[in-house]
């Protein structure tokens, strides 16, 4: 704790006895070149008079500011693509690669998990939902153990949705 207080400058005054007070030296402000700095330091050390230095501001004549112009350009969003879904019926977890590849190729995927054991079905659903989340798509349940993975900017037609529900 004492080290922290000393580091912050909150220690007793005896700790600072070895330091010289620099309060009587002039404080130089503004940008100085090395020659100006040396001259000012020499004058300060000899006790001579110090003349104030003026800050030099250089303005580039080649740069000028232009007023902002409103562009007013509004670009429409790309319309959603309608695509026919592909059906995948995985029998092992090794089959999910095909499912993810088709989804990443912007093709809707129907995942049919009917007849798959419960633990494997849960793992495949978890993987598929992660792929949908990472690809900014969506996943919805069509019927018992049948899911539809739809990539972003892709729509499945109402006719295909009705056919899937049957």
Coordinates of N, CA and C in Angstrom, one line a residue:
X1 N 0.8 -1.2 0.0 CA 0.0 0.0 0.0 C 0.9 1.2 0.0
X2 N 2.0 1.2 0.7 CA 2.9 2.3 0.8 C 3.5 2.6 -0.5
X3 N 3.9 1.5 -1.3 CA 4.4 1.7 -2.6 C 3.5 2.4 -3.5
X4 N 2.2 2.0 -3.4 CA 1.2 2.7 -4.3 C 1.0 4.1 -3.9
X5 N 1.0 4.4 -2.6 CA 0.9 5.8 -2.2 C 2.1 6.7 -2.7
X6 N 3.3 6.1 -2.6 CA 4.5 6.8 -3.0 C 4.4 7.0 -4.6
X7 N 3.9 6.0 -5.3 CA 3.9 6.1 -6.7 C 2.9 7.2 -7.2
X8 N 1.8 7.3 -6.4 CA 0.8 8.3 -6.7 C 1.2 9.7 -6.2
X9 N 2.3 9.8 -5.5 CA 2.8 11.1 -4.9 C 2.1 11.5 -3.7
X10 N 1.5 10.5 -2.9 CA 0.8 10.8 -1.7 C 1.6 10.5 -0.5
X11 N 2.9 10.2 -0.6 CA 3.7 9.9 0.5 C 4.1 11.1 1.3
X12 N 4.8 10.8 2.4 CA 5.2 12.0 3.3 C 6.3 12.9 2.6
X13 N 6.4 14.1 3.0 CA 7.2 15.1 2.4 C 8.7 14.7 2.5
X14 N 9.1 13.9 3.5 CA 10.5 13.5 3.6 C 11.0 12.7 2.5
X15 N 10.1 12.0 1.8 CA 10.4 11.2 0.7 C 10.9 12.0 -0.5
X16 N 10.6 13.3 -0.5 CA 10.9 14.1 -1.7 C 12.0 15.1 -1.4
X17 N 12.7 14.9 -0.3 CA 13.7 15.9 0.1 C 14.9 16.0 -0.9
X18 N 15.2 14.9 -1.6 CA 16.3 14.9 -2.5 C 16.0 15.6 -3.8
X19 N 14.8 15.9 -4.1 CA 14.4 16.6 -5.4 C 14.5 18.1 -5.2
X20 N 15.0 18.7 -6.3 CA 15.1 20.2 -6.3 C 13.8 20.8 -6.8
X21 N 13.5 21.9 -6.2 CA 12.3 22.6 -6.7 C 12.6 23.3 -8.0
X22 N 11.7 23.1 -9.0 CA 11.9 23.7 -10.3 C 10.8 24.8 -10.5
X23 N 10.3 25.3 -9.4 CA 9.2 26.3 -9.6 C 9.6 27.6 -10.1
X24 N 10.9 28.0 -10.0 CA 11.4 29.3 -10.4 C 11.8 29.3 -11.8
X25 N 11.9 28.1 -12.5 CA 12.3 28.1 -13.9 C 11.1 28.5 -14.8
X26 N 11.3 29.2 -15.9 CA 10.2 29.5 -16.8 C 9.7 28.3 -17.5
X27 N 8.4 28.3 -17.8 CA 7.8 27.2 -18.5 C 7.6 27.7 -19.9
X28 N 8.2 26.9 -20.9 CA 8.1 27.3 -22.3 C 6.9 26.5 -22.9
X29 N 6.1 27.2 -23.6 CA 4.9 26.6 -24.2 C 5.0 26.8 -25.8
X30 N 4.4 25.9 -26.5 CA 4.3 26.0 -27.9 C 5.3 25.2 -28.6
X31 N 5.2 25.0 -29.9 CA 6.2 24.2 -30.6 C 7.4 25.0 -30.8
X32 N 8.6 24.4 -30.5 CA 9.9 25.0 -30.7 C 10.8 24.2 -31.6
X33 N 11.6 24.8 -32.4 CA 12.6 24.1 -33.1 C 13.7 23.8 -32.2
X34 N 14.7 23.0 -32.5 CA 15.8 22.7 -31.6 C 16.6 23.9 -31.4
X35 N 16.8 24.8 -32.3 CA 17.6 26.0 -32.1 C 16.9 27.0 -31.2
X36 N 15.6 27.2 -31.4 CA 14.8 28.0 -30.5 C 14.8 27.5 -29.1
X37 N 14.7 26.2 -29.0 CA 14.7 25.6 -27.6 C 16.1 25.9 -26.9
X38 N 17.1 25.7 -27.7 CA 18.5 25.9 -27.1 C 18.7 27.3 -26.7
X39 N 18.2 28.3 -27.5 CA 18.3 29.7 -27.2 C 17.5 30.0 -26.0
X40 N 16.3 29.5 -25.9 CA 15.4 29.8 -24.8 C 16.0 29.2 -23.5
X41 N 16.6 28.0 -23.6 CA 17.2 27.4 -22.4 C 18.4 28.2 -21.9
X42 N 19.2 28.6 -22.9 CA 20.4 29.4 -22.5 C 20.0 30.7 -21.8
X43 N 19.0 31.4 -22.3 CA 18.5 32.6 -21.7 C 18.0 32.4 -20.3
X44 N 17.2 31.3 -20.2 CA 16.7 31.0 -18.9 C 17.7 30.6 -17.8
X45 N 18.8 29.9 -18.3 CA 19.8 29.5 -17.3 C 20.7 30.7 -16.9
X46 N 20.9 31.7 -17.8 CA 21.8 32.8 -17.5 C 21.1 33.9 -16.7
X47 N 19.8 33.8 -16.6 CA 19.0 34.8 -15.9 C 18.6 36.0 -16.8
X48 N 18.8 35.9 -18.1 CA 18.4 37.0 -19.0 C 16.9 37.1 -19.1
X49 N 16.5 38.0 -20.0 CA 15.1 38.2 -20.2 C 14.6 37.2 -21.3
X50 N 13.4 36.8 -21.2 CA 12.8 35.9 -22.2 C 11.8 36.6 -22.9
X51 N 11.9 36.6 -24.2 CA 10.8 37.2 -25.0 C 9.8 36.1 -25.4
X52 N 8.5 36.5 -25.4 CA 7.5 35.4 -25.7 C 7.6 34.9 -27.1
X53 N 7.4 33.6 -27.3 CA 7.4 33.0 -28.6 C 6.0 32.9 -29.1
X54 N 5.9 33.2 -30.4 CA 4.6 33.1 -31.0 C 4.4 31.8 -31.7
X55 N 3.3 31.2 -31.6 CA 3.0 30.0 -32.3 C 2.9 30.2 -33.8
X56 N 3.6 29.4 -34.5 CA 3.5 29.5 -36.0 C 2.5 28.5 -36.5
X57 N 1.5 29.0 -37.2 CA 0.6 28.1 -37.8 C 0.8 28.1 -39.3
X58 N 1.0 26.9 -39.8 CA 1.2 26.8 -41.3 C -0.1 26.3 -41.9
X59 N -0.6 27.0 -42.8 CA -1.8 26.7 -43.5 C -1.4 26.3 -44.9
X60 N -1.8 25.1 -45.3 CA -1.5 24.6 -46.6 C -2.5 25.2 -47.6
X61 N -1.9 25.8 -48.6 CA -2.8 26.5 -49.6 C -3.4 25.5 -50.6
X62 N -2.8 24.3 -50.6 CA -3.3 23.3 -51.6 C -4.5 22.5 -51.1
X63 N -4.8 22.6 -49.8 CA -6.0 21.9 -49.3 C -7.1 22.9 -49.0
X64 N -8.3 22.6 -49.5 CA -9.4 23.5 -49.2 C -10.6 22.6 -48.8
X65 N -11.4 23.1 -48.0 CA -12.6 22.3 -47.5 C -13.7 22.6 -48.5
X66 N -14.5 21.5 -48.8 CA -15.6 21.6 -49.6 C -16.9 21.4 -48.8
X67 N -18.0 22.1 -49.2 CA -19.2 21.8 -48.4 C -19.7 20.4 -48.8
X68 N -20.4 19.8 -47.8 CA -20.9 18.5 -48.1 C -22.2 18.6 -49.0
X69 N -22.2 17.7 -50.0 CA -23.3 17.7 -50.9 C -24.2 16.5 -50.6
X70 N -25.5 16.7 -50.5 CA -26.4 15.6 -50.3 C -26.5 14.7 -51.5
X71 N -26.2 13.5 -51.4 CA -26.2 12.6 -52.5 C -27.7 12.2 -52.9
X72 N -28.5 11.9 -51.9 CA -29.9 11.6 -52.2 C -30.0 10.2 -52.9
X73 N -29.0 9.4 -53.0 CA -29.1 8.2 -53.7 C -29.6 7.1 -52.7
X74 N -30.7 6.5 -53.1 CA -31.2 5.4 -52.3 C -31.2 4.1 -53.1
X75 N -30.5 3.2 -52.7 CA -30.4 1.9 -53.4 C -31.3 0.9 -52.8
X76 N -32.1 0.3 -53.7 CA -33.1 -0.7 -53.1 C -32.4 -2.0 -52.7
X77 N -32.9 -2.7 -51.8 CA -32.4 -4.0 -51.3 C -32.6 -5.0 -52.4
X78 N -31.7 -6.0 -52.4 CA -31.8 -7.0 -53.4 C -33.0 -7.9 -53.1
X79 N -33.9 -8.2 -54.1 CA -35.0 -9.0 -53.8 C -34.6 -10.4 -53.4
X80 N -35.4 -11.0 -52.5 CA -35.1 -12.3 -52.0 C -35.3 -13.3 -53.2
X81 N -34.3 -14.3 -53.2 CA -34.3 -15.3 -54.3 C -35.2 -16.4 -53.9
X82 N -36.1 -16.9 -54.8 CA -36.9 -18.1 -54.5 C -36.2 -19.3 -55.0
X83 N -36.0 -20.2 -54.1 CA -35.2 -21.4 -54.5 C -36.0 -22.7 -54.0
X84 N -35.8 -23.7 -54.7 CA -36.4 -25.0 -54.4 C -35.6 -25.7 -53.4
X85 N -36.2 -26.2 -52.2 CA -35.4 -26.8 -51.2 C -34.9 -28.2 -51.6
X86 N -33.7 -28.5 -51.0 CA -33.1 -29.9 -51.2 C -33.4 -30.7 -49.9
X87 N -33.7 -31.9 -50.0 CA -34.0 -32.8 -48.9 C -32.8 -33.6 -48.5
X88 N -32.4 -33.5 -47.2 CA -31.3 -34.3 -46.7 C -31.8 -35.2 -45.5
X89 N -31.5 -36.5 -45.6 CA -31.9 -37.4 -44.5 C -30.7 -38.0 -43.9
X90 N -30.1 -37.3 -42.9 CA -28.8 -37.8 -42.4 C -29.0 -39.0 -41.5
X91 N -28.1 -40.0 -41.7 CA -28.2 -41.2 -40.8 C -27.1 -41.2 -39.8
X92 N -26.1 -40.4 -40.0 CA -25.0 -40.3 -39.0 C -24.6 -38.8 -39.0
X93 N -23.8 -38.5 -38.0 CA -23.3 -37.1 -37.8 C -22.4 -36.7 -39.0
X94 N -21.8 -37.7 -39.7 CA -20.9 -37.4 -40.8 C -21.7 -36.8 -42.0
X95 N -23.0 -37.0 -42.0 CA -23.8 -36.5 -43.1 C -24.1 -35.0 -43.0
X96 N -23.8 -34.3 -41.9 CA -24.2 -32.9 -41.7 C -23.4 -32.0 -42.6
X97 N -22.2 -32.5 -43.0 CA -21.4 -31.6 -43.9 C -22.1 -31.3 -45.2
X98 N -22.8 -32.2 -45.8 CA -23.5 -32.0 -47.0 C -24.6 -31.0 -46.8
X99 N -25.3 -31.1 -45.6 CA -26.4 -30.2 -45.3 C -25.8 -28.8 -45.1
X100 N -24.7 -28.6 -44.5 CA -24.1 -27.2 -44.3 C -23.6 -26.7 -45.6
X101 N -23.0 -27.5 -46.4 CA -22.5 -27.0 -47.7 C -23.6 -26.5 -48.6
X102 N -24.7 -27.2 -48.6 CA -25.9 -26.7 -49.4 C -26.5 -25.4 -48.9
X103 N -26.5 -25.3 -47.5 CA -27.0 -24.1 -46.9 C -26.1 -22.9 -47.2
X104 N -24.8 -23.1 -47.1 CA -23.9 -22.0 -47.4 C -23.9 -21.6 -48.9
X105 N -24.4 -22.5 -49.8 CA -24.5 -22.2 -51.2 C -25.8 -21.5 -51.5
X106 N -26.5 -21.0 -50.4 CA -27.8 -20.3 -50.5 C -28.9 -21.1 -51.1
X107 N -28.9 -22.4 -50.7 CA -30.0 -23.3 -51.1 C -30.7 -23.7 -49.8
X108 N -32.1 -23.6 -49.8 CA -32.8 -24.1 -48.6 C -32.7 -25.6 -48.5
X109 N -32.6 -26.1 -47.2 CA -32.4 -27.5 -47.0 C -33.5 -28.0 -46.0
X110 N -34.1 -29.1 -46.4 CA -35.1 -29.8 -45.6 C -34.3 -30.9 -44.9
X111 N -34.3 -30.9 -43.6 CA -33.6 -31.9 -42.8 C -34.7 -32.9 -42.2
X112 N -34.7 -34.1 -42.7 CA -35.6 -35.1 -42.3 C -34.9 -36.0 -41.3
X113 N -35.3 -35.9 -40.1 CA -34.7 -36.7 -39.0 C -35.6 -37.9 -38.5
X114 N -36.6 -38.2 -39.3 CA -37.5 -39.3 -39.0 C -36.7 -40.6 -39.0
X115 N -36.8 -41.4 -38.0 CA -36.1 -42.7 -37.9 C -34.7 -42.6 -37.4
X116 N -34.3 -41.4 -36.9 CA -32.9 -41.2 -36.3 C -33.1 -41.2 -34.8
X117 N -32.1 -41.9 -34.1 CA -32.2 -41.9 -32.7 C -32.2 -40.5 -32.0
X118 N -32.7 -40.4 -30.8 CA -33.0 -39.1 -30.2 C -31.7 -38.3 -29.9
X119 N -30.6 -39.0 -29.5 CA -29.3 -38.3 -29.2 C -28.7 -37.7 -30.5
X120 N -28.7 -38.5 -31.5 CA -28.1 -38.1 -32.8 C -29.0 -37.0 -33.4
X121 N -30.3 -37.1 -33.3 CA -31.2 -36.1 -33.7 C -31.0 -34.7 -33.0
X122 N -30.7 -34.8 -31.8 CA -30.5 -33.6 -31.0 C -29.2 -32.9 -31.4
X123 N -28.1 -33.7 -31.7 CA -26.8 -33.2 -32.1 C -27.0 -32.6 -33.5
X124 N -27.7 -33.2 -34.4 CA -27.9 -32.7 -35.7 C -28.7 -31.4 -35.7
X125 N -29.7 -31.3 -34.9 CA -30.5 -30.1 -34.8 C -29.6 -28.9 -34.2
X126 N -28.8 -29.2 -33.2 CA -27.9 -28.2 -32.6 C -26.9 -27.7 -33.7
X127 N -26.4 -28.6 -34.5 CA -25.5 -28.2 -35.5 C -26.2 -27.4 -36.6
X128 N -27.3 -27.8 -37.0 CA -28.1 -27.1 -38.0 C -28.5 -25.7 -37.5
X129 N -28.9 -25.6 -36.3 CA -29.2 -24.3 -35.8 C -28.0 -23.4 -35.7
X130 N -26.9 -23.9 -35.4 CA -25.6 -23.1 -35.4 C -25.2 -22.7 -36.8
X131 N -25.4 -23.5 -37.8 CA -25.1 -23.2 -39.2 C -26.1 -22.0 -39.6
X132 N -27.4 -22.2 -39.2 CA -28.3 -21.1 -39.6 C -28.0 -19.8 -38.9
X133 N -27.6 -19.9 -37.6 CA -27.3 -18.6 -36.9 C -26.0 -18.0 -37.5
X134 N -25.0 -18.8 -37.8 CA -23.8 -18.3 -38.4 C -24.0 -17.7 -39.8
X135 N -24.9 -18.3 -40.5 CA -25.2 -17.9 -41.9 C -26.3 -16.8 -42.0
X136 N -26.7 -16.3 -40.8 CA -27.8 -15.3 -40.7 C -29.1 -15.8 -41.4
X137 N -29.3 -17.1 -41.3 CA -30.5 -17.7 -41.9 C -31.5 -18.0 -40.8
X138 N -32.5 -18.8 -41.1 CA -33.4 -19.2 -40.1 C -33.8 -20.7 -40.2
X139 N -34.2 -21.3 -39.1 CA -34.6 -22.7 -39.1 C -35.9 -22.8 -38.5
X140 N -36.8 -23.5 -39.1 CA -38.2 -23.7 -38.6 C -38.6 -25.2 -38.7
X141 N -39.5 -25.5 -37.8 CA -40.0 -26.9 -37.8 C -41.2 -27.0 -38.7
X142 N -41.1 -28.0 -39.6 CA -42.2 -28.2 -40.5 C -43.2 -29.2 -40.0
X143 N -42.8 -30.3 -39.6 CA -43.6 -31.4 -39.0 C -42.7 -32.0 -37.9
X144 N -43.2 -33.1 -37.3 CA -42.4 -33.8 -36.3 C -41.1 -34.4 -37.0
X145 N -40.0 -34.0 -36.5 CA -38.6 -34.4 -36.9 C -38.3 -34.0 -38.4
X146 N -39.0 -33.0 -38.9 CA -38.6 -32.4 -40.2 C -38.5 -30.9 -40.0
X147 N -37.3 -30.4 -40.5 CA -37.0 -29.0 -40.3 C -36.6 -28.4 -41.6
X148 N -36.8 -27.0 -41.7 CA -36.4 -26.3 -42.9 C -35.4 -25.3 -42.6
X149 N -34.2 -25.3 -43.2 CA -33.2 -24.4 -43.0 C -33.2 -23.4 -44.2
X150 N -33.4 -22.1 -44.0 CA -33.5 -21.2 -45.0 C -32.4 -20.1 -44.9
X151 N -31.5 -20.0 -45.9 CA -30.5 -19.0 -45.8 C -31.1 -17.6 -45.9
X152 N -30.3 -16.6 -45.5 CA -30.7 -15.2 -45.6 C -30.9 -14.8 -47.1
X153 N -31.8 -14.0 -47.4 CA -32.1 -13.5 -48.7 C -32.6 -14.6 -49.7
X154 N -33.1 -15.7 -49.1 CA -33.7 -16.7 -49.9 C -35.1 -17.0 -49.3
X155 N -36.1 -17.2 -50.2 CA -37.4 -17.5 -49.8 C -37.8 -18.8 -50.4
X156 N -38.7 -19.5 -49.6 CA -39.3 -20.8 -50.1 C -40.7 -20.4 -50.4
X157 N -41.2 -20.7 -51.6 CA -42.5 -20.4 -52.1 C -43.6 -21.0 -51.2
X158 N -44.7 -20.4 -51.2 CA -45.9 -20.9 -50.4 C -46.3 -22.3 -50.9
X159 N -46.2 -22.5 -52.2 CA -46.5 -23.8 -52.7 C -45.6 -24.9 -52.2
X160 N -44.3 -24.6 -52.1 CA -43.4 -25.6 -51.6 C -43.6 -25.8 -50.1
X161 N -43.9 -24.7 -49.4 CA -44.2 -24.9 -47.9 C -45.4 -25.8 -47.7
X162 N -46.5 -25.6 -48.5 CA -47.7 -26.4 -48.3 C -47.3 -27.9 -48.6
X163 N -46.5 -28.1 -49.7 CA -46.1 -29.4 -50.0 C -45.3 -30.1 -48.9
X164 N -44.5 -29.3 -48.3 CA -43.6 -29.8 -47.2 C -44.5 -30.2 -46.0
X165 N -45.5 -29.5 -45.7 CA -46.3 -29.7 -44.5 C -47.1 -31.0 -44.7
X166 N -47.4 -31.4 -45.9 CA -48.1 -32.7 -46.2 C -47.4 -33.9 -46.1

